[in-house]
Amino acid sequence: MAEVGIFVGTMYGNSLLVAEEAEAILAGMGHKAKVYEDPELADWLKYKDQYALVVTSTTGQGDLPDSILPLFQGIKDSLGFQPGAHYGIIALGDSSYPNFCGGGKQFDALLQEQSAQRVGDMLLIDAGEHPEPESQSNPWVENWATLLK
C-alpha cells in the first residue's frame, strides 16, 4: 500500500478536519497516512517517491493560508523539476469570492509547472453549498485512494 503525506493549509480549521478524515479513510483502506498541520519543505521531501495530498483553504483574496505558505515557497524556490512526485489536491473555497479555491489552484499550478503528476482530478469544495466539507471530500478520498499504487 501507499504512503501519503497530507499537507494542510487552514484558516478556520475546516481543511484540518478534512485532512484528518482523509487520514482515517486512507488508513482504513490499508495506506499509511500522516497529517502535517504546519508543513515545511522537509516534510514534503519525505514523500518525494510516495504520494502527497494537499488540503488547503483559500483566503478572501484567493491566496494560500499562512500555515501552508512556507511549504509552497520552499517547493517553488528549492525544488524545480520533480516528475517523480505524485499528488492530489482538495481545495476549499467560497464561490461568492472572485478567486474561488485560489489557494488549491495555485498549488496545483506550481506542481504542474514542476512536472509533478496529479493523481485524479482536483476537488473544489464550495463552502456556500457544502458547509460540511467532509461530506464532499470523504467520497473523493475513498476514490482517490483506489488510484494509489
PDB file of C-alpha atoms in Angstrom:
ATOM      1  CA  MET A   1       0.000   0.000   0.000  1.00  0.00           C
ATOM      2  CA  ALA A   2       0.987   3.620  -0.424  1.00  0.00           C
ATOM      3  CA  GLU A   3       2.462   6.183   1.958  1.00  0.00           C
ATOM      4  CA  VAL A   4       0.670   9.532   1.861  1.00  0.00           C
ATOM      5  CA  GLY A   5       1.712  12.839   3.381  1.00  0.00           C
ATOM      6  CA  ILE A   6      -1.298  15.096   3.918  1.00  0.00           C
ATOM      7  CA  PHE A   7      -0.289  18.764   3.815  1.00  0.00           C
ATOM      8  CA  VAL A   8      -2.756  21.222   5.332  1.00  0.00           C
ATOM      9  CA  GLY A   9      -3.357  24.906   4.742  1.00  0.00           C
ATOM     10  CA  THR A  10      -6.132  26.097   7.017  1.00  0.00           C
ATOM     11  CA  MET A  11      -7.574  29.323   8.348  1.00  0.00           C
ATOM     12  CA  TYR A  12     -10.572  28.262  10.439  1.00  0.00           C
ATOM     13  CA  GLY A  13      -9.962  24.528  10.832  1.00  0.00           C
ATOM     14  CA  ASN A  14     -12.111  23.102   8.032  1.00  0.00           C
ATOM     15  CA  SER A  15      -9.124  21.960   5.980  1.00  0.00           C
ATOM     16  CA  LEU A  16      -7.623  20.278   9.035  1.00  0.00           C
ATOM     17  CA  LEU A  17     -10.907  18.446   9.652  1.00  0.00           C
ATOM     18  CA  VAL A  18     -10.966  17.285   6.020  1.00  0.00           C
ATOM     19  CA  ALA A  19      -7.317  16.179   6.296  1.00  0.00           C
ATOM     20  CA  GLU A  20      -7.929  14.203   9.487  1.00  0.00           C
ATOM     21  CA  GLU A  21     -10.921  12.476   7.900  1.00  0.00           C
ATOM     22  CA  ALA A  22      -8.775  11.690   4.837  1.00  0.00           C
ATOM     23  CA  GLU A  23      -6.057  10.245   7.076  1.00  0.00           C
ATOM     24  CA  ALA A  24      -8.600   7.913   8.722  1.00  0.00           C
ATOM     25  CA  ILE A  25     -10.071   6.827   5.376  1.00  0.00           C
ATOM     26  CA  LEU A  26      -6.652   6.142   3.857  1.00  0.00           C
ATOM     27  CA  ALA A  27      -5.547   4.178   6.936  1.00  0.00           C
ATOM     28  CA  GLY A  28      -8.788   2.201   6.860  1.00  0.00           C
ATOM     29  CA  MET A  29      -8.010   1.237   3.263  1.00  0.00           C
ATOM     30  CA  GLY A  30      -4.549  -0.026   4.200  1.00  0.00           C
ATOM     31  CA  HIS A  31      -2.476   3.030   3.312  1.00  0.00           C
ATOM     32  CA  LYS A  32      -0.061   4.762   5.675  1.00  0.00           C
ATOM     33  CA  ALA A  33      -1.009   8.433   6.038  1.00  0.00           C
ATOM     34  CA  LYS A  34       0.209  11.333   8.158  1.00  0.00           C
ATOM     35  CA  VAL A  35      -1.200  14.852   8.525  1.00  0.00           C
ATOM     36  CA  TYR A  36       1.156  17.850   8.555  1.00  0.00           C
ATOM     37  CA  GLU A  37      -0.672  20.828  10.063  1.00  0.00           C
ATOM     38  CA  ASP A  38       2.179  23.328   9.571  1.00  0.00           C
ATOM     39  CA  PRO A  39       4.038  21.667   6.704  1.00  0.00           C
ATOM     40  CA  GLU A  40       7.570  22.528   5.684  1.00  0.00           C
ATOM     41  CA  LEU A  41       9.751  21.509   2.763  1.00  0.00           C
ATOM     42  CA  ALA A  42      11.479  18.784   4.823  1.00  0.00           C
ATOM     43  CA  ASP A  43       8.069  17.134   5.366  1.00  0.00           C
ATOM     44  CA  TRP A  44       7.319  17.241   1.631  1.00  0.00           C
ATOM     45  CA  LEU A  45      10.665  15.660   0.774  1.00  0.00           C
ATOM     46  CA  LYS A  46       9.824  12.578   2.880  1.00  0.00           C
ATOM     47  CA  TYR A  47       7.133  11.766   0.283  1.00  0.00           C
ATOM     48  CA  LYS A  48       9.029  12.594  -2.922  1.00  0.00           C
ATOM     49  CA  ASP A  49       8.751   8.951  -4.038  1.00  0.00           C
ATOM     50  CA  GLN A  50       5.346   8.399  -2.453  1.00  0.00           C
ATOM     51  CA  TYR A  51       2.142  10.478  -2.518  1.00  0.00           C
ATOM     52  CA  ALA A  52       1.181  13.930  -1.298  1.00  0.00           C
ATOM     53  CA  LEU A  53      -2.341  15.126  -0.647  1.00  0.00           C
ATOM     54  CA  VAL A  54      -2.659  18.904  -0.355  1.00  0.00           C
ATOM     55  CA  VAL A  55      -5.756  20.044   1.549  1.00  0.00           C
ATOM     56  CA  THR A  56      -5.976  23.806   1.584  1.00  0.00           C
ATOM     57  CA  SER A  57      -8.475  26.567   2.049  1.00  0.00           C
ATOM     58  CA  THR A  58      -8.215  29.974   0.399  1.00  0.00           C
ATOM     59  CA  THR A  59      -8.084  33.492   1.806  1.00  0.00           C
ATOM     60  CA  GLY A  60     -10.677  36.041   0.726  1.00  0.00           C
ATOM     61  CA  GLN A  61      -8.106  37.406  -1.735  1.00  0.00           C
ATOM     62  CA  GLY A  62      -7.613  33.956  -3.291  1.00  0.00           C
ATOM     63  CA  ASP A  63      -4.270  33.236  -1.638  1.00  0.00           C
ATOM     64  CA  LEU A  64      -2.904  30.352   0.391  1.00  0.00           C
ATOM     65  CA  PRO A  65      -3.308  30.405   4.190  1.00  0.00           C
ATOM     66  CA  ASP A  66      -0.230  31.309   6.238  1.00  0.00           C
ATOM     67  CA  SER A  67       0.071  27.750   7.597  1.00  0.00           C
ATOM     68  CA  ILE A  68       0.987  26.268   4.188  1.00  0.00           C
ATOM     69  CA  LEU A  69       2.838  29.245   2.697  1.00  0.00           C
ATOM     70  CA  PRO A  70       6.325  28.094   3.882  1.00  0.00           C
ATOM     71  CA  LEU A  71       5.820  24.759   2.116  1.00  0.00           C
ATOM     72  CA  PHE A  72       4.610  26.417  -1.082  1.00  0.00           C
ATOM     73  CA  GLN A  73       7.556  28.849  -1.120  1.00  0.00           C
ATOM     74  CA  GLY A  74      10.017  26.053  -0.320  1.00  0.00           C
ATOM     75  CA  ILE A  75       8.772  23.963  -3.230  1.00  0.00           C
ATOM     76  CA  LYS A  76       8.810  26.988  -5.533  1.00  0.00           C
ATOM     77  CA  ASP A  77      12.273  28.201  -4.508  1.00  0.00           C
ATOM     78  CA  SER A  78      14.115  24.917  -3.931  1.00  0.00           C
ATOM     79  CA  LEU A  79      12.712  22.026  -5.921  1.00  0.00           C
ATOM     80  CA  GLY A  80      12.075  22.912  -9.527  1.00  0.00           C
ATOM     81  CA  PHE A  81      11.655  19.825 -11.706  1.00  0.00           C
ATOM     82  CA  GLN A  82      10.003  16.949  -9.790  1.00  0.00           C
ATOM     83  CA  PRO A  83       8.451  14.499 -12.267  1.00  0.00           C
ATOM     84  CA  GLY A  84       8.539  11.692  -9.680  1.00  0.00           C
ATOM     85  CA  ALA A  85       6.133  13.499  -7.356  1.00  0.00           C
ATOM     86  CA  HIS A  86       2.538  12.251  -7.252  1.00  0.00           C
ATOM     87  CA  TYR A  87      -0.156  14.334  -5.621  1.00  0.00           C
ATOM     88  CA  GLY A  88      -3.821  15.097  -5.138  1.00  0.00           C
ATOM     89  CA  ILE A  89      -5.484  18.363  -4.169  1.00  0.00           C
ATOM     90  CA  ILE A  90      -8.586  19.160  -2.157  1.00  0.00           C
ATOM     91  CA  ALA A  91      -9.284  22.894  -2.373  1.00  0.00           C
ATOM     92  CA  LEU A  92     -11.780  24.623  -0.106  1.00  0.00           C
ATOM     93  CA  GLY A  93     -13.209  27.995  -1.006  1.00  0.00           C
ATOM     94  CA  ASP A  94     -16.292  30.150  -1.271  1.00  0.00           C
ATOM     95  CA  SER A  95     -17.700  30.869  -4.723  1.00  0.00           C
ATOM     96  CA  SER A  96     -19.000  34.251  -3.556  1.00  0.00           C
ATOM     97  CA  TYR A  97     -15.360  35.436  -3.768  1.00  0.00           C
ATOM     98  CA  PRO A  98     -13.768  36.126  -7.161  1.00  0.00           C
ATOM     99  CA  ASN A  99     -10.791  33.768  -6.735  1.00  0.00           C
ATOM    100  CA  PHE A 100     -12.748  30.641  -5.807  1.00  0.00           C
ATOM    101  CA  CYS A 101     -10.414  27.915  -4.466  1.00  0.00           C
ATOM    102  CA  GLY A 102      -7.442  30.055  -5.483  1.00  0.00           C
ATOM    103  CA  GLY A 103      -5.133  28.502  -2.883  1.00  0.00           C
ATOM    104  CA  GLY A 104      -5.565  24.982  -4.210  1.00  0.00           C
ATOM    105  CA  LYS A 105      -5.401  26.181  -7.807  1.00  0.00           C
ATOM    106  CA  GLN A 106      -2.090  27.971  -7.093  1.00  0.00           C
ATOM    107  CA  PHE A 107      -0.626  24.837  -5.544  1.00  0.00           C
ATOM    108  CA  ASP A 108      -1.782  22.728  -8.492  1.00  0.00           C
ATOM    109  CA  ALA A 109      -0.317  25.200 -10.999  1.00  0.00           C
ATOM    110  CA  LEU A 110       3.046  25.163  -9.210  1.00  0.00           C
ATOM    111  CA  LEU A 111       3.225  21.375  -9.138  1.00  0.00           C
ATOM    112  CA  GLN A 112       2.149  21.145 -12.785  1.00  0.00           C
ATOM    113  CA  GLU A 113       4.912  23.621 -13.744  1.00  0.00           C
ATOM    114  CA  GLN A 114       7.386  21.320 -11.997  1.00  0.00           C
ATOM    115  CA  SER A 115       6.117  18.268 -13.939  1.00  0.00           C
ATOM    116  CA  ALA A 116       4.645  16.575 -10.862  1.00  0.00           C
ATOM    117  CA  GLN A 117       1.952  14.004 -11.623  1.00  0.00           C
ATOM    118  CA  ARG A 118      -1.544  14.775 -10.339  1.00  0.00           C
ATOM    119  CA  VAL A 119      -3.459  11.655  -9.388  1.00  0.00           C
ATOM    120  CA  GLY A 120      -7.135  12.076 -10.254  1.00  0.00           C
ATOM    121  CA  ASP A 121      -8.984  15.364 -10.563  1.00  0.00           C
ATOM    122  CA  MET A 122      -8.658  18.243  -8.138  1.00  0.00           C
ATOM    123  CA  LEU A 123     -11.627  18.507  -5.761  1.00  0.00           C
ATOM    124  CA  LEU A 124     -13.096  22.008  -5.358  1.00  0.00           C
ATOM    125  CA  ILE A 125     -15.437  22.402  -2.380  1.00  0.00           C
ATOM    126  CA  ASP A 126     -17.706  25.454  -2.161  1.00  0.00           C
ATOM    127  CA  ALA A 127     -18.411  26.459   1.449  1.00  0.00           C
ATOM    128  CA  GLY A 128     -21.566  28.218   0.292  1.00  0.00           C
ATOM    129  CA  GLU A 129     -23.033  24.955  -0.994  1.00  0.00           C
ATOM    130  CA  HIS A 130     -21.371  22.488   1.388  1.00  0.00           C
ATOM    131  CA  PRO A 131     -20.976  23.846   4.930  1.00  0.00           C
ATOM    132  CA  GLU A 132     -19.665  20.423   6.000  1.00  0.00           C
ATOM    133  CA  PRO A 133     -16.796  19.926   3.525  1.00  0.00           C
ATOM    134  CA  GLU A 134     -16.127  16.328   4.590  1.00  0.00           C
ATOM    135  CA  SER A 135     -19.460  15.347   3.006  1.00  0.00           C
ATOM    136  CA  GLN A 136     -17.765  16.107  -0.340  1.00  0.00           C
ATOM    137  CA  SER A 137     -14.190  15.155   0.493  1.00  0.00           C
ATOM    138  CA  ASN A 138     -14.747  11.742   2.076  1.00  0.00           C
ATOM    139  CA  PRO A 139     -16.176  10.061  -1.063  1.00  0.00           C
ATOM    140  CA  TRP A 140     -13.478  11.758  -3.156  1.00  0.00           C
ATOM    141  CA  VAL A 141     -10.727  10.442  -0.835  1.00  0.00           C
ATOM    142  CA  GLU A 142     -12.182   6.923  -0.998  1.00  0.00           C
ATOM    143  CA  ASN A 143     -11.999   7.059  -4.787  1.00  0.00           C
ATOM    144  CA  TRP A 144      -8.551   8.734  -4.800  1.00  0.00           C
ATOM    145  CA  ALA A 145      -7.185   6.007  -2.537  1.00  0.00           C
ATOM    146  CA  THR A 146      -8.048   3.391  -5.180  1.00  0.00           C
ATOM    147  CA  LEU A 147      -5.782   5.220  -7.664  1.00  0.00           C
ATOM    148  CA  LEU A 148      -2.683   4.861  -5.452  1.00  0.00           C
ATOM    149  CA  LYS A 149      -0.196   2.118  -6.234  1.00  0.00           C
TER     150      LYS A 149
END
